[in-house]
Structures are given as C-alpha cells and as structure tokens.
mmCIF file of C-alpha atoms in Angstrom:
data_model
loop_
_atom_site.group_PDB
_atom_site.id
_atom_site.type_symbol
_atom_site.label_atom_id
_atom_site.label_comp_id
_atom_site.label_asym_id
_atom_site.label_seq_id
_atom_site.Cartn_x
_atom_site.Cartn_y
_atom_site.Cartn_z
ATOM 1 C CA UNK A 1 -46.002 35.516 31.247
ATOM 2 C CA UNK A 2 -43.531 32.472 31.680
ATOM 3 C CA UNK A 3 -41.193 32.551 33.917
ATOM 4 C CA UNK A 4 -38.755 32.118 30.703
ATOM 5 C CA UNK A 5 -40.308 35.276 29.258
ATOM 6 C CA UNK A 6 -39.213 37.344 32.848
ATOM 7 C CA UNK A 7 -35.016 35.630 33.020
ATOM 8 C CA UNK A 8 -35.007 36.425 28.356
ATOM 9 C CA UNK A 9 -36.559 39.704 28.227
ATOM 10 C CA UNK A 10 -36.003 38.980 24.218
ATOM 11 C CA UNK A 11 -38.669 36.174 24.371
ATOM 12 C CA UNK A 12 -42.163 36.812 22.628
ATOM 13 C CA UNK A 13 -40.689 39.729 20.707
ATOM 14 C CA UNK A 14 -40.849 40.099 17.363
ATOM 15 C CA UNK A 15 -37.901 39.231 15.751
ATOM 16 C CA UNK A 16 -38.768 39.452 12.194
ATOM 17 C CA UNK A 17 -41.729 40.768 9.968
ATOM 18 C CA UNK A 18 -43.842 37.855 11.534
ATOM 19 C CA UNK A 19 -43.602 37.386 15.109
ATOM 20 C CA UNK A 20 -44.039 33.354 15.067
ATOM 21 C CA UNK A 21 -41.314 32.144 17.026
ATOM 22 C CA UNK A 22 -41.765 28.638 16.488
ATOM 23 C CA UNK A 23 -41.647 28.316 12.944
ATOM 24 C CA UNK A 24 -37.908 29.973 12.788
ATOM 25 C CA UNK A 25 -36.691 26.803 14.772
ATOM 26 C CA UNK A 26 -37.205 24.670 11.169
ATOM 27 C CA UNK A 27 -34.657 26.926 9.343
ATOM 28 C CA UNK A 28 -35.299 30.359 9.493
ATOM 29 C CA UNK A 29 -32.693 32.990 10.304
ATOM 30 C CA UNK A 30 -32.917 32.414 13.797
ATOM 31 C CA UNK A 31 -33.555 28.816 13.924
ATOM 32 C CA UNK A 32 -30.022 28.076 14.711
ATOM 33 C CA UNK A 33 -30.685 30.508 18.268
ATOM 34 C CA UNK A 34 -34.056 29.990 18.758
ATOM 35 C CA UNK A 35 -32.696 25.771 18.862
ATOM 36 C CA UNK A 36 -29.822 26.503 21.788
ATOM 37 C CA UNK A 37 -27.627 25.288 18.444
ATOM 38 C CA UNK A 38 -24.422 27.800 18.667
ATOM 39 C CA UNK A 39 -22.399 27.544 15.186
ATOM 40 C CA UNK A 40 -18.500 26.717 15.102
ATOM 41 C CA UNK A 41 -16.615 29.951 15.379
ATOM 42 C CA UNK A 42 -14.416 30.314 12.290
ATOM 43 C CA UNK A 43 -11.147 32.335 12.157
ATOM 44 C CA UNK A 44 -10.581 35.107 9.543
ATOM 45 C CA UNK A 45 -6.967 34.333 7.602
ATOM 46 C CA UNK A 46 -6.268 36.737 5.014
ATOM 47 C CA UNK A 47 -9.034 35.889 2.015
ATOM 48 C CA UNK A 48 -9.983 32.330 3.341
ATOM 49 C CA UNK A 49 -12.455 31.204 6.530
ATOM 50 C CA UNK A 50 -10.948 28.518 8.253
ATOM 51 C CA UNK A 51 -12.508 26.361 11.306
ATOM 52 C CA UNK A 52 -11.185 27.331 14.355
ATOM 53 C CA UNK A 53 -10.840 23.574 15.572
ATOM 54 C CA UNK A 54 -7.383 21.655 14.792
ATOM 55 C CA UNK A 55 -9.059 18.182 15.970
ATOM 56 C CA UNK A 56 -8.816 15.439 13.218
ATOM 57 C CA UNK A 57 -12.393 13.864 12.927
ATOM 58 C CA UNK A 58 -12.971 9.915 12.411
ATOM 59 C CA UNK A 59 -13.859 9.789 9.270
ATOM 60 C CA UNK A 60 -10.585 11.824 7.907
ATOM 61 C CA UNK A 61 -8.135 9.544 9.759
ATOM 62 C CA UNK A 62 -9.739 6.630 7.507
ATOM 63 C CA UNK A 63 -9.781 9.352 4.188
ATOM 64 C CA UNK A 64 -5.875 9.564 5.725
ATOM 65 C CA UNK A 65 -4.751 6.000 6.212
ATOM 66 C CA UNK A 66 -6.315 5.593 2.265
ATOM 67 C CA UNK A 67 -4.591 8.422 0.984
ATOM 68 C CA UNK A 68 -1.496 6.978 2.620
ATOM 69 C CA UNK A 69 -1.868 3.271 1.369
ATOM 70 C CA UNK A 70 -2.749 4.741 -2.319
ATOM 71 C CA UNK A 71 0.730 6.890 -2.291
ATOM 72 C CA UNK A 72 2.859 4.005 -0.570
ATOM 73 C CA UNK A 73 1.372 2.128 -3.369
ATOM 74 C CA UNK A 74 1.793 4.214 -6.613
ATOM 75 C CA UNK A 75 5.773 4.983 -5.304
ATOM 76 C CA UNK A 76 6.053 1.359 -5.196
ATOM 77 C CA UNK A 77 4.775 1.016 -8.676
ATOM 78 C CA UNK A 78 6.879 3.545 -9.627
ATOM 79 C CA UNK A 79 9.802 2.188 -8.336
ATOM 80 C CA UNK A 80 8.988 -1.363 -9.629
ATOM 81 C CA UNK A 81 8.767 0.122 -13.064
ATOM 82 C CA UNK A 82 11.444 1.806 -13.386
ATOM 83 C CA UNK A 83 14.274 -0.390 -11.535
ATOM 84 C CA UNK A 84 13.636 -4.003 -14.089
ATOM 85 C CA UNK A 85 16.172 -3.970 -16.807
ATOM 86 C CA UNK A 86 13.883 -3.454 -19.519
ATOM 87 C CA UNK A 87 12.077 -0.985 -17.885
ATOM 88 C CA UNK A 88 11.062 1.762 -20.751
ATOM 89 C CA UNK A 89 11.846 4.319 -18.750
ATOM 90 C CA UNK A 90 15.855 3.986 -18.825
ATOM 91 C CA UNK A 91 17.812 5.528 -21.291
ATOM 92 C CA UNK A 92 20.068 3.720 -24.410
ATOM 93 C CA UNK A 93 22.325 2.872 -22.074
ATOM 94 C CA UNK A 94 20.289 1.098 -19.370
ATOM 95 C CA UNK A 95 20.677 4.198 -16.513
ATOM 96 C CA UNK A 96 18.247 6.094 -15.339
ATOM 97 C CA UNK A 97 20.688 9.337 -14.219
ATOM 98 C CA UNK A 98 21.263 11.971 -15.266
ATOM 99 C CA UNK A 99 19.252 11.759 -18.893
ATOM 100 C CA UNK A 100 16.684 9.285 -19.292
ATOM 101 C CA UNK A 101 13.115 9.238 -20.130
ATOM 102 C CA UNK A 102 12.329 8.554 -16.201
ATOM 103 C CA UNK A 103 13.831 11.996 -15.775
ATOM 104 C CA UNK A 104 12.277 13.609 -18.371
ATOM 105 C CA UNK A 105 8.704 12.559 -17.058
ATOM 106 C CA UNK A 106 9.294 13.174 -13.197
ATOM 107 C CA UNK A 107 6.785 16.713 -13.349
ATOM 108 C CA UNK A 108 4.543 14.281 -15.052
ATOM 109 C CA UNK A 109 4.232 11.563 -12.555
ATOM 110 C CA UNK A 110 4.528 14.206 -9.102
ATOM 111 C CA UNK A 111 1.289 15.471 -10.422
ATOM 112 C CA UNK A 112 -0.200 12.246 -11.002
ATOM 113 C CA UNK A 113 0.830 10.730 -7.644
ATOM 114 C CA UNK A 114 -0.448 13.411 -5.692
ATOM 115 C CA UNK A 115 -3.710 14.135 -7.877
ATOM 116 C CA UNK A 116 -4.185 10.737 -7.412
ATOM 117 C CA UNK A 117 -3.714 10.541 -3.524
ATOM 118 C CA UNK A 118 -6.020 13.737 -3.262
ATOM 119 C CA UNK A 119 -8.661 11.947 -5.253
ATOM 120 C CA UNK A 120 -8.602 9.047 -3.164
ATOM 121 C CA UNK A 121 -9.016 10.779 0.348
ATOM 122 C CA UNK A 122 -11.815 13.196 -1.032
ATOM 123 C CA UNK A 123 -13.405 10.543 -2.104
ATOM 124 C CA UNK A 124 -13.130 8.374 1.150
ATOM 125 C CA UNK A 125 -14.020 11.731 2.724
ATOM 126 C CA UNK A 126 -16.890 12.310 0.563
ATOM 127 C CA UNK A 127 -16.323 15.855 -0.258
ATOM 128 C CA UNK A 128 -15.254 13.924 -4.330
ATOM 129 C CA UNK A 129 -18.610 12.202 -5.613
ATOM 130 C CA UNK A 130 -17.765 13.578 -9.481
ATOM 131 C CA UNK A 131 -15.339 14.865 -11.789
ATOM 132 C CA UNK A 132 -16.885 18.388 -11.373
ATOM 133 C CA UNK A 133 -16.100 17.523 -7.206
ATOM 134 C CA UNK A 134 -12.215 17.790 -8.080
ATOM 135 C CA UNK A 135 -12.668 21.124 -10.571
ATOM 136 C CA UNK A 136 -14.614 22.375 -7.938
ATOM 137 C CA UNK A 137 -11.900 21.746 -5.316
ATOM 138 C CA UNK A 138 -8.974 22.562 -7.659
ATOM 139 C CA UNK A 139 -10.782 26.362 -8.442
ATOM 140 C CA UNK A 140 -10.890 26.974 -4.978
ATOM 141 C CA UNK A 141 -7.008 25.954 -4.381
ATOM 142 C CA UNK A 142 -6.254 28.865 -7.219
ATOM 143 C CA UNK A 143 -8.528 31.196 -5.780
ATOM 144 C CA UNK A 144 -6.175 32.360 -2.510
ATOM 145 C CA UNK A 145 -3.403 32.481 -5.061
ATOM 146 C CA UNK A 146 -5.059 34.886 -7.295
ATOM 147 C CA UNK A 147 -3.538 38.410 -5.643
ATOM 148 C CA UNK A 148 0.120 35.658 -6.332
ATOM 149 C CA UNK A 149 -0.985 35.551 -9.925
ATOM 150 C CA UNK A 150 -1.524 39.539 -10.420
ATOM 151 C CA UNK A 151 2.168 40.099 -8.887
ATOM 152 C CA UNK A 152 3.909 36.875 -10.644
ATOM 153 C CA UNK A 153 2.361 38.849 -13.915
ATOM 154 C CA UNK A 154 4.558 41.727 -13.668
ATOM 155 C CA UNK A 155 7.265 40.570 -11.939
ATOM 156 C CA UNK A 156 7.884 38.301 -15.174
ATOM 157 C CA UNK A 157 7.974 41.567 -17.306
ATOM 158 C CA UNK A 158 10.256 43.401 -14.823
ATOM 159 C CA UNK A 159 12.708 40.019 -14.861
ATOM 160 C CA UNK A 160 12.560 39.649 -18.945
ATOM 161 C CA UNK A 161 13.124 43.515 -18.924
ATOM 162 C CA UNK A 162 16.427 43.207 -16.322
ATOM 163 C CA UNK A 163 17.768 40.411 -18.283
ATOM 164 C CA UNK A 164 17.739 41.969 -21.792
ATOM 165 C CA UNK A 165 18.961 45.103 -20.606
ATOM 166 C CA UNK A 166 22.110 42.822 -19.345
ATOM 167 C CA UNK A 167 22.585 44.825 -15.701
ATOM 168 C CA UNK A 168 23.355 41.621 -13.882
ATOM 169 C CA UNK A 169 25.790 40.685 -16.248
ATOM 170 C CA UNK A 170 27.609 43.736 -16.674
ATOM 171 C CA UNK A 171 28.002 44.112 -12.941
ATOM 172 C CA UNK A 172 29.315 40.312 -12.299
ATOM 173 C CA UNK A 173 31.712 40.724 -14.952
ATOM 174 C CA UNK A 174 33.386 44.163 -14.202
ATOM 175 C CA UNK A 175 33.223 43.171 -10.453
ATOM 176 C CA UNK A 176 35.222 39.902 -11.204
ATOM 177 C CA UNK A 177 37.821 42.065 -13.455
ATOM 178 C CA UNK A 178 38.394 44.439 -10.606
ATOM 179 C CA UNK A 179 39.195 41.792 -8.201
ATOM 180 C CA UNK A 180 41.798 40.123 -11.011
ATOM 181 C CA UNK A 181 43.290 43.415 -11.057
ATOM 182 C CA UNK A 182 43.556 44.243 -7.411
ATOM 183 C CA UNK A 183 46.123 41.546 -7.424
ATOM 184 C CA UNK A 184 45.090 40.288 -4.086
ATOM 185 C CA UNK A 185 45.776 36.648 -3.344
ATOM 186 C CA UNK A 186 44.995 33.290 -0.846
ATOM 187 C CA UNK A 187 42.305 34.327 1.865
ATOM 188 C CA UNK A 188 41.867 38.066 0.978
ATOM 189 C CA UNK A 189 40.439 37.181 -2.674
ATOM 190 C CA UNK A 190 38.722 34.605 -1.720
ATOM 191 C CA UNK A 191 36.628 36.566 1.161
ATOM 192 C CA UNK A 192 35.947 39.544 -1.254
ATOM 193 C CA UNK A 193 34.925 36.921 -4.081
ATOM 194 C CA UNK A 194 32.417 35.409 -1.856
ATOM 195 C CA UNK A 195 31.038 38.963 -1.072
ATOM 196 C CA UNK A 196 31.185 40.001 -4.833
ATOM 197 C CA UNK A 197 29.049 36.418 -5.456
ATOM 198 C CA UNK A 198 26.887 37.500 -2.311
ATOM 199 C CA UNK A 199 25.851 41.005 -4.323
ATOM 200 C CA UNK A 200 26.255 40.061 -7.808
ATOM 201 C CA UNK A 201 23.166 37.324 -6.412
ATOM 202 C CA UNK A 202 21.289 40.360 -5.441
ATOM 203 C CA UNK A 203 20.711 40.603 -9.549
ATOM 204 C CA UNK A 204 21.222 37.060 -11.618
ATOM 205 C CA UNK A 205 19.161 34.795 -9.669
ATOM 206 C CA UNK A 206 20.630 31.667 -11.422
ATOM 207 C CA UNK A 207 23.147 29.763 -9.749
ATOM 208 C CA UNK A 208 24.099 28.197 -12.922
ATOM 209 C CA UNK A 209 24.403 31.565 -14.962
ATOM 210 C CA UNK A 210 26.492 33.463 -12.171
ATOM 211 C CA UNK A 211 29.072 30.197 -11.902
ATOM 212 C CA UNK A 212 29.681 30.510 -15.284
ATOM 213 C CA UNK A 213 30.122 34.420 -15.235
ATOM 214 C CA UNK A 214 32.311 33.411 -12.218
ATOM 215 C CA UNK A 215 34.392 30.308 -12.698
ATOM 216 C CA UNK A 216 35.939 31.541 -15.900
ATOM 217 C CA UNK A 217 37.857 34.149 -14.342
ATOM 218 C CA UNK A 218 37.858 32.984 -10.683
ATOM 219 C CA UNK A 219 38.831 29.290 -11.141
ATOM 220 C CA UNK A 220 41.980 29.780 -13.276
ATOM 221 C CA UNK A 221 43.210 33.474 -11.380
ATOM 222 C CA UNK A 222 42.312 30.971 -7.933
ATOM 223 C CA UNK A 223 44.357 28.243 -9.548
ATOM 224 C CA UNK A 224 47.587 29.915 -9.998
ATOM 225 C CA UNK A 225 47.218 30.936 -6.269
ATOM 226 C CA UNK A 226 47.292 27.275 -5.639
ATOM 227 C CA UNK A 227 43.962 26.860 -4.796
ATOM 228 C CA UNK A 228 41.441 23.729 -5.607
ATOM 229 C CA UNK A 229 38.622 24.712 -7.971
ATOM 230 C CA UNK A 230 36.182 22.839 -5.811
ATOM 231 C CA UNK A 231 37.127 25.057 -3.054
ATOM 232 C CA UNK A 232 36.594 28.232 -4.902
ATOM 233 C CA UNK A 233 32.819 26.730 -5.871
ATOM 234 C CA UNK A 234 32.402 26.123 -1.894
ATOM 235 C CA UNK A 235 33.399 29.824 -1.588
ATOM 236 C CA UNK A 236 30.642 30.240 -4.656
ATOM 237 C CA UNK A 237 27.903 29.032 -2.562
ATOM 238 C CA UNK A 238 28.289 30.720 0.092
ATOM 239 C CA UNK A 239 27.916 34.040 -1.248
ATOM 240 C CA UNK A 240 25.310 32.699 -3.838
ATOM 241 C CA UNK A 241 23.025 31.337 -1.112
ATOM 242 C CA UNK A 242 23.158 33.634 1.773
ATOM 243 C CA UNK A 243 21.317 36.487 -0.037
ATOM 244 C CA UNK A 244 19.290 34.191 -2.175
ATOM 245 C CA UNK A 245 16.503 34.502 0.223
ATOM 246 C CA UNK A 246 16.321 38.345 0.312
ATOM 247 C CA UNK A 247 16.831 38.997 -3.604
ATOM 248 C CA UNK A 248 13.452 41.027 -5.323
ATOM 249 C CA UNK A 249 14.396 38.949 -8.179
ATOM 250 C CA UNK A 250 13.760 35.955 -7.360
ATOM 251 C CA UNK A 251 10.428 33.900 -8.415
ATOM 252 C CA UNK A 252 9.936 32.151 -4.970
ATOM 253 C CA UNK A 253 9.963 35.480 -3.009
ATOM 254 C CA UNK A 254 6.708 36.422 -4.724
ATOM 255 C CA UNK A 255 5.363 32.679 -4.234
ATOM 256 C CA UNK A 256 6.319 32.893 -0.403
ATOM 257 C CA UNK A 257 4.561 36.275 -0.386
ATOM 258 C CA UNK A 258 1.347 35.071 -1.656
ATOM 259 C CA UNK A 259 1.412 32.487 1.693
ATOM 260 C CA UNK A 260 2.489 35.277 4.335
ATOM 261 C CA UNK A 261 -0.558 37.251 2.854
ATOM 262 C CA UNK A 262 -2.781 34.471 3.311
ATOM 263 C CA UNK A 263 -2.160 35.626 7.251
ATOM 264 C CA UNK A 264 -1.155 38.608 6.946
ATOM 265 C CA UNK A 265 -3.069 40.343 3.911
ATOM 266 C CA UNK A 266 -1.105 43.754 4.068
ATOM 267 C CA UNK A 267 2.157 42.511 4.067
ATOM 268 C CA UNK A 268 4.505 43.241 1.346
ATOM 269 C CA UNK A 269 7.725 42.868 -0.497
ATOM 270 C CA UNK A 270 9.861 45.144 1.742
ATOM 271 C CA UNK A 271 8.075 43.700 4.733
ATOM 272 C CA UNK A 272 8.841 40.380 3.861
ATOM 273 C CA UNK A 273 12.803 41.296 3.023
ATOM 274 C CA UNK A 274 13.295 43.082 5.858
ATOM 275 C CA UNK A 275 11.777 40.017 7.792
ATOM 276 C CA UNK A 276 14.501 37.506 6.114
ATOM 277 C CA UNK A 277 17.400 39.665 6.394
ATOM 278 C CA UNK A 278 18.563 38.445 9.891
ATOM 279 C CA UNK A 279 18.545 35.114 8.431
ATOM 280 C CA UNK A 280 20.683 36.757 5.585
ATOM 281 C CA UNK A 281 23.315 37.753 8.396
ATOM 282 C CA UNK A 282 23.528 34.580 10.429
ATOM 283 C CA UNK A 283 23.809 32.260 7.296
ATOM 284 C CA UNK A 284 26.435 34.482 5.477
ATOM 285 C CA UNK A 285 28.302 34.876 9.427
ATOM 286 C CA UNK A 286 28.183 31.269 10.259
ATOM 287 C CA UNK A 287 29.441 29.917 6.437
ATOM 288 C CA UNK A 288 31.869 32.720 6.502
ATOM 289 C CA UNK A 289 33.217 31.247 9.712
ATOM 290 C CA UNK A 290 32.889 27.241 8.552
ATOM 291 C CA UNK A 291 35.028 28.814 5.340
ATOM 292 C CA UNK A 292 37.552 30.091 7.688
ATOM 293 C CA UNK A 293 38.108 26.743 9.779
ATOM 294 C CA UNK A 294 38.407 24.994 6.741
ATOM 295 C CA UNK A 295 40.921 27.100 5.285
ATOM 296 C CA UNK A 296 42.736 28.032 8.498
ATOM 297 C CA UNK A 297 43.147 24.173 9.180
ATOM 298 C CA UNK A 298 43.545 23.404 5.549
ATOM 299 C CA UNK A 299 40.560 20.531 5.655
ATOM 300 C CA UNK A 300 39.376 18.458 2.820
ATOM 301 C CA UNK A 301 36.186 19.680 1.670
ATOM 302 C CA UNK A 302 35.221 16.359 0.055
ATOM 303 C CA UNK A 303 36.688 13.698 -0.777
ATOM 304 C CA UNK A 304 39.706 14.102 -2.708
ATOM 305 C CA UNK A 305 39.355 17.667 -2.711
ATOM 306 C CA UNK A 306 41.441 19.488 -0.063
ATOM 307 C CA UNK A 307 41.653 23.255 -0.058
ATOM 308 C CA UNK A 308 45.359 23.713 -1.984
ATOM 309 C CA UNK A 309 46.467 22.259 -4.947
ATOM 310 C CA UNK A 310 48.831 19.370 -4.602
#
C-alpha cells in the first residue's frame, strides 16, 4: 500500500459501482475530486444561485467599456436627432415639451437603448452568439419575477375592485368637508390638511387624482385665509409622499417585494411595511418641521411664490 493510501484512508475504495479510480478523473462524478479541482462555492439568494466572487474578470471590463461606448453613442444619436430644427420628432410647433412625438416614443427608445447596450456586451462577452442567446437570457430575467407576477395578478383585481367601489374617494372628500367646517384657519388647517392628505394616500395612490379631490376645496377655503395656492400644494406633498412608501395599494410595493424576496424568500407584505415605516416617521417629522420654518419665517417657497397672498 502507498504511502498515499495510509495519510487518505478513502483511496482504493470503491466509490461507485466500478471501482476504477482513474477513469472518473476524465469526467465522471468524482473527476472534479479525484483531479484536486475544488468548484467555486455559490451562494443561495432566494430562487437564484449566484457566484460567491464579486471580482470583475478581463474579459467583462472589455464587454463593459463596449456596452458603455454603444450607450454614449445611441444617447448621442438620440440627442442629435431630436435637437435639428426639422427633426421629426418635434411637435407642430417646433418644441419638444411637454407634447411631442419625442415624448410620445420615450418607452420606445429606453427599451431600445438598453436592449441594445445588453446585446452588445453579451455579445463581446460571448454569452449572445444568436437571437435564441437573448430569448434565452430574457426568460431567465422573468423567471425570479414569476412569484412578482402571481401577486401583481391579484393585487390588480383588489385595486380595480377598491376603485369602483369609490372608498378612497368617499373618504378624501368627507375628510376635506369636515375640515371646511371645523372653521379652523392659518397653521392649524394647514397641519391637519397635510395629515388628512397623509391618510387619504393610505387609499388613492395617485397624486394627480387626490390633488384634484383636494385643491378644489383646499385651494379656494386656503385662499380666503390668505394663503398662496402653491403653498397649500407644498403642504400637498408632504402628506402625499410621506406614506407613499408604506401604502398596500400601491403597484411598486409589490415590485419592491418581489426584490426583498429574491434575499429574503419568506418575507412579506406586512414585513416589508413594517420595515419602511420608520422611514414613514422621519420623512413626515423632518417635512413637517421644513413646513414650519417656512411658514414661521414666512419664506418664499419658489420663486415668486411666498407663503401669503400679497
């Protein structure tokens, strides 16, 4: 017996319905022991196997610096285009805000800029030989959000269900009557009218919808107090986006659940909300206070806006 065999007591036994050794070195199970190779540990996050190692390899630097020079290069052709005079993608009256066909095909060209770009540095890369290459890769981007696409399912029937039964509505409205009526004026109204916009966000996740459930009572009740409209809309957004982050409504939650479970797989809803709330508290705390200063030492809050009417 070697003197191998004595130090690896596991040498010369069988490992396997045949007890050749050698020939398990060419590919066999335990080639990849039997060789001294050891394989590259991999981490286990959520539903996907990811490489332990962060370093950045040679050859994707050079798939980098070409994905880099392709992007620089279709933004500048972007921006070419659409800056000439005749460009086609201005509107009737030569601009190309707030309406113009540039505007209306922005989705259009994000995707093809960055499908592009991804193109380019798979192919430098060489994982992209074919068209079935970038299928391929795009299938396997959808398949960590598939558990995303389950919940996105029926969260869009509980959201068209909320919004017909007209719950959000109902409470913004009656909530912005009962503060007309409490007669309360200057800083009081305005604090409870940023709390009212803080809850009443809890249930109509558009901005747009709840200002104009808002403004039509707030801006002209605000306005005989002899405050500026554009300070009652700074009021607006601070109540709309301090809870925006915590609201069960809103679309995004789900999508930023479907990336905490990619570390995280049992996490849910109330874990995540529970989770954001403290950011809920400082955000509202901290605008609340900016409101305050800006009020208390009657600051412009843009220009030609100041916070009473002249």
């Amino acid at each position: 017996m070697s003197r191998r065999a004595i130090d690896d007591p596991d040498e010369g036994a069988p490992t396997g319905p045949s007890s050749g050794g050698g020939a398990e070195a060419d590919g066999s199970p335990g080639g990849t022991a039997a060789s001294g190779e050891k394989e590259r540990p991999k981490a286990r996050t959520g539903e996907r196997d990811e490489d332990v190692s962060s370093s950045v390899e040679p050859v994707e630097k050079r798939a980098l610096v070409w994905a880099g020079v392709t992007l620089a290069g279709l933004v500048a052709l972007i921006v070419a285009i659409a800056v000439i005079p005749f460009s086609p993608w201005r509107s009737d009256g030569g601009g190309l805000l707030p309406d113009s066909p540039f505007m209306g095909s922005i989705v259009f060209l994000i995707v093809v800029v960055f499908s592009v770009t991804g193109i380019v540095y798979g192919a430098r890369l060489g994982t992209i030989r074919t068209g079935g290459d970038v299928a391929r890769h795009m299938g396997q981007g959808l398949r960590s959000m598939t558990s995303f696409l389950v919940v996105a399912f029926a969260l869009a029937q509980f959201l068209a269900l909320f919004e017909w039964s007209g719950v959000g509505t109902y409470l913004a409205v009656h909530g912005a009557a009962w503060l007309e009526s409490a007669q309360l004026g200057g800083l009081p109204v305005i604090l409870a009218f940023v709390v009212l916009c803080a809850v009443a966000n809890l249930f109509i996740t558009s901005g747009t919808s709840m200002w104009g459930l808002m403004a039509v009572v707030f801006v002209p009740m605000l306005g005989l107090a002899g405050l500026e409209p554009a300070f009652v809309q700074a009021a607006f957004r601070i109540g709309d986006s301090s809870t925006q982050i915590i609201t069960p409504l809103s679309p995004y939650l789900i999508v930023l659940l479907g990336m905490v479970r990619r570390y995280e797989p049992d996490a849910g809803l109330g874990t995540l909300v529970a989770r954001l709330v403290p950011f809920t508290l400082v955000f509202f705390t901290v605008w609340v206070a900016v409101l305050l200063v800006f009020y208390g030492l009657d600051l412009p809050i843009g220009p030609a806006n100041g916070i009473h009417l002249e």
